[in-house]
Short mmCIF file of C-alpha atoms in Angstrom, two decimals:
data_model
loop_
_atom_site.label_atom_id
_atom_site.label_comp_id
_atom_site.label_asym_id
_atom_site.label_seq_id
_atom_site.Cartn_x
_atom_site.Cartn_y
_atom_site.Cartn_z
CA UNK A 1 -0.07 -0.03 -0.22
CA UNK A 2 1.40 3.77 -0.54
CA UNK A 3 -0.37 6.78 0.03
CA UNK A 4 0.43 9.39 -2.29
CA UNK A 5 -0.67 13.13 -2.43
CA UNK A 6 -2.30 15.14 -4.14
CA UNK A 7 0.50 17.36 -5.64
CA UNK A 8 2.40 13.47 -6.37
CA UNK A 9 -0.88 12.97 -8.52
CA UNK A 10 -1.22 15.78 -10.00
CA UNK A 11 2.37 16.04 -11.22
CA UNK A 12 1.96 12.29 -12.63
CA UNK A 13 -1.39 13.85 -14.34
CA UNK A 14 1.05 15.86 -16.12
CA UNK A 15 3.56 13.64 -17.21
CA UNK A 16 0.80 11.86 -18.43
CA UNK A 17 -0.96 14.68 -19.85
CA UNK A 18 -4.54 13.37 -17.53
CA UNK A 19 -6.54 16.67 -17.23
CA UNK A 20 -8.52 15.55 -14.61
CA UNK A 21 -9.17 12.41 -13.05
CA UNK A 22 -12.00 10.60 -10.46
CA UNK A 23 -9.83 10.69 -7.09
CA UNK A 24 -10.59 8.68 -4.07
CA UNK A 25 -9.85 7.19 -0.17
CA UNK A 26 -7.12 4.75 -0.78
CA UNK A 27 -5.40 2.47 0.50
CA UNK A 28 -8.27 1.89 2.66
CA UNK A 29 -6.16 -0.35 4.77
CA UNK A 30 -4.68 2.32 6.18
CA UNK A 31 -8.39 4.47 6.82
CA UNK A 32 -10.24 3.66 10.31
CA UNK A 33 -11.98 7.57 10.03
CA UNK A 34 -13.80 7.81 7.10
CA UNK A 35 -16.01 10.67 7.62
CA UNK A 36 -12.93 12.70 7.87
CA UNK A 37 -11.04 10.75 5.22
CA UNK A 38 -13.56 12.45 3.00
CA UNK A 39 -13.58 15.56 4.76
CA UNK A 40 -9.73 15.80 3.66
CA UNK A 41 -10.56 13.92 -0.31
CA UNK A 42 -12.98 16.80 -0.57
CA UNK A 43 -10.44 19.23 0.76
CA UNK A 44 -7.62 18.22 -1.53
CA UNK A 45 -9.98 18.21 -4.45
CA UNK A 46 -11.60 21.98 -3.48
CA UNK A 47 -7.48 23.22 -3.94
CA UNK A 48 -7.11 20.96 -7.34
CA UNK A 49 -9.66 21.14 -10.17
CA UNK A 50 -7.93 18.49 -11.74
CA UNK A 51 -9.53 16.11 -9.33
CA UNK A 52 -12.48 14.84 -8.94
CA UNK A 53 -13.94 13.79 -5.66
CA UNK A 54 -14.82 9.82 -5.53
CA UNK A 55 -16.30 10.11 -1.52
CA UNK A 56 -16.75 6.81 0.10
CA UNK A 57 -20.62 6.32 1.38
CA UNK A 58 -22.03 4.23 4.48
CA UNK A 59 -25.01 3.72 5.41
CA UNK A 60 -26.14 5.21 8.19
CA UNK A 61 -28.24 2.85 10.69
CA UNK A 62 -25.78 2.76 13.23
CA UNK A 63 -26.73 6.33 13.99
CA UNK A 64 -23.32 7.99 13.87
CA UNK A 65 -23.40 9.61 10.22
CA UNK A 66 -25.35 11.92 8.40
CA UNK A 67 -28.59 10.44 6.60
CA UNK A 68 -28.01 8.85 2.89
CA UNK A 69 -29.60 11.73 1.36
CA UNK A 70 -27.91 14.41 2.90
CA UNK A 71 -24.18 13.00 3.15
CA UNK A 72 -25.04 12.52 -1.81
CA UNK A 73 -26.14 16.16 -1.36
CA UNK A 74 -23.13 17.61 0.57
CA UNK A 75 -20.82 15.63 -1.79
CA UNK A 76 -22.81 16.59 -5.23
CA UNK A 77 -22.47 20.31 -3.97
CA UNK A 78 -18.91 19.07 -3.44
CA UNK A 79 -18.61 18.35 -7.34
CA UNK A 80 -18.08 14.90 -6.54
CA UNK A 81 -18.25 12.73 -9.63
CA UNK A 82 -19.56 9.29 -8.08
CA UNK A 83 -18.73 7.42 -4.81
CA UNK A 84 -17.45 4.30 -3.74
CA UNK A 85 -17.99 1.49 -1.77
CA UNK A 86 -16.65 -0.63 1.03
CA UNK A 87 -18.73 -2.70 2.75
CA UNK A 88 -16.82 -4.96 4.95
CA UNK A 89 -13.56 -2.56 5.02
CA UNK A 90 -16.50 -0.14 7.27
CA UNK A 91 -18.32 -2.12 9.06
CA UNK A 92 -21.39 -3.16 6.77
CA UNK A 93 -22.59 -5.71 4.06
CA UNK A 94 -25.28 -5.57 1.07
CA UNK A 95 -28.56 -6.95 1.47
CA UNK A 96 -32.07 -5.40 0.95
CA UNK A 97 -33.04 -5.17 4.46
CA UNK A 98 -30.00 -3.17 5.70
CA UNK A 99 -28.51 -0.96 2.69
CA UNK A 100 -31.14 -0.67 -0.05
CA UNK A 101 -31.93 3.07 1.01
CA UNK A 102 -28.45 4.05 0.63
CA UNK A 103 -28.45 2.53 -3.02
CA UNK A 104 -32.09 4.35 -3.66
CA UNK A 105 -30.63 7.82 -2.15
CA UNK A 106 -28.15 7.29 -5.23
CA UNK A 107 -30.32 5.74 -8.09
CA UNK A 108 -32.76 9.24 -7.26
CA UNK A 109 -29.59 11.36 -7.44
CA UNK A 110 -28.63 9.41 -10.61
CA UNK A 111 -24.56 9.42 -8.81
CA UNK A 112 -22.42 7.03 -10.47
CA UNK A 113 -21.12 4.41 -7.44
CA UNK A 114 -17.55 2.92 -8.19
CA UNK A 115 -17.88 -0.94 -7.04
CA UNK A 116 -14.24 -2.07 -7.13
CA UNK A 117 -14.51 -6.89 -7.74
CA UNK A 118 -11.88 -7.21 -4.40
CA UNK A 119 -14.75 -5.25 -2.64
CA UNK A 120 -17.82 -5.67 -4.10
CA UNK A 121 -18.15 -9.86 -5.74
CA UNK A 122 -20.09 -10.01 -8.60
CA UNK A 123 -22.77 -12.10 -7.79
CA UNK A 124 -23.35 -8.63 -5.32
CA UNK A 125 -23.00 -6.62 -7.95
CA UNK A 126 -25.94 -8.30 -10.16
CA UNK A 127 -27.87 -8.64 -7.61
CA UNK A 128 -27.87 -4.55 -7.19
CA UNK A 129 -28.21 -3.83 -10.52
CA UNK A 130 -30.80 -5.54 -10.77
CA UNK A 131 -32.59 -3.80 -7.54
CA UNK A 132 -31.41 -0.61 -9.16
CA UNK A 133 -32.26 -0.69 -13.06
CA UNK A 134 -31.08 2.42 -13.14
CA UNK A 135 -28.29 3.07 -11.03
CA UNK A 136 -25.32 3.72 -12.71
CA UNK A 137 -22.67 1.63 -11.64
CA UNK A 138 -18.67 1.84 -12.45
CA UNK A 139 -16.41 -1.78 -12.29
CA UNK A 140 -13.05 -1.27 -11.32
CA UNK A 141 -10.05 -3.43 -10.31
CA UNK A 142 -11.06 -6.71 -12.45
CA UNK A 143 -8.87 -9.40 -13.71
CA UNK A 144 -7.49 -10.68 -17.49
CA UNK A 145 -9.51 -14.00 -15.74
CA UNK A 146 -12.87 -12.29 -15.63
CA UNK A 147 -13.45 -12.36 -19.29
CA UNK A 148 -16.42 -15.17 -18.88
CA UNK A 149 -17.92 -13.56 -15.94
CA UNK A 150 -17.58 -9.23 -17.06
CA UNK A 151 -19.38 -10.16 -21.37
CA UNK A 152 -22.47 -11.85 -19.96
CA UNK A 153 -22.70 -9.71 -16.93
CA UNK A 154 -21.57 -6.21 -19.65
CA UNK A 155 -25.04 -7.85 -21.56
CA UNK A 156 -26.92 -8.49 -18.27
CA UNK A 157 -26.82 -4.89 -17.51
CA UNK A 158 -26.56 -2.01 -19.33
CA UNK A 159 -26.26 0.26 -16.46
CA UNK A 160 -22.85 -1.49 -15.46
CA UNK A 161 -19.73 -0.33 -16.77
CA UNK A 162 -16.24 -0.86 -16.76
CA UNK A 163 -12.89 0.86 -15.97
CA UNK A 164 -9.67 -0.53 -17.54
CA UNK A 165 -6.39 -0.05 -15.24
CA UNK A 166 -4.73 -2.58 -13.15
CA UNK A 167 -4.17 -5.55 -14.40
CA UNK A 168 -7.07 -6.07 -16.82
CA UNK A 169 -4.51 -7.11 -19.90
CA UNK A 170 -7.43 -9.58 -21.97
CA UNK A 171 -5.74 -9.65 -25.53
CA UNK A 172 -8.59 -7.98 -27.84
CA UNK A 173 -11.06 -7.65 -24.62
CA UNK A 174 -11.92 -4.13 -25.29
CA UNK A 175 -12.34 -5.54 -28.60
CA UNK A 176 -14.65 -7.84 -27.76
CA UNK A 177 -16.59 -5.37 -25.57
CA UNK A 178 -16.90 -3.02 -27.27
CA UNK A 179 -18.10 -4.83 -29.93
CA UNK A 180 -20.92 -6.95 -27.38
CA UNK A 181 -22.30 -4.28 -25.84
CA UNK A 182 -20.77 -0.81 -27.37
CA UNK A 183 -17.04 1.40 -26.48
CA UNK A 184 -19.41 4.01 -24.25
CA UNK A 185 -19.52 0.94 -21.11
CA UNK A 186 -15.93 1.25 -21.24
CA UNK A 187 -14.84 3.93 -18.67
CA UNK A 188 -11.15 4.91 -18.65
CA UNK A 189 -8.90 4.86 -15.51
CA UNK A 190 -5.36 3.77 -14.32
CA UNK A 191 -5.72 2.56 -11.03
CA UNK A 192 -2.86 4.62 -9.74
CA UNK A 193 -1.01 4.91 -7.54
CA UNK A 194 -0.93 0.37 -7.22
CA UNK A 195 0.17 0.71 -11.49
CA UNK A 196 1.78 3.02 -13.83
CA UNK A 197 -1.00 5.47 -15.53
CA UNK A 198 1.41 4.58 -18.50
CA UNK A 199 0.37 0.58 -18.09
CA UNK A 200 -3.05 1.23 -18.78
CA UNK A 201 -2.60 4.16 -21.88
CA UNK A 202 -0.38 1.48 -23.76
CA UNK A 203 -3.21 -1.03 -23.04
CA UNK A 204 -5.88 1.03 -24.43
CA UNK A 205 -3.99 2.90 -27.48
#
């Protein structure tokens, strides 16, 4: 796990001619206070307009956080381009009786949800897309062995998009997805700092 400051990120973006980037809190295993971390993320993005915040959403079921609708409204007001979830890391799980109010708020506001495959397994993601058919979902951190699942998943749920980057290096994979569901379902991503941005750029080119 590597900690990267906003200036470090900006320097890497300039080096690779990336004008704007969606950024989130990472590494999550070093983060124990999601409220404080979200506040720091939003503050860093306010100072650097090239950075678009992707804060963490958590269900307000324990009464220790603001209601989901207020949290989402605050994030949108702060310029969030999407939000992400870390169920296990933040002490909750995806279940209709627990987390549906959170996802309903996101769907009503059309606020995209970033799901990392290692945190939101494919079966949970599919059930989520079924229950909330108008919720835009961005799936990230998929590997080269996931193609057999990705293709039918993207065909079954038009609201799911794939972010490339990290270890998604399937030979002809992007072309295959574009032919099956269209290139608009693909989103460029680098997964920096775990991966060097040039890797994703080279793969796309």
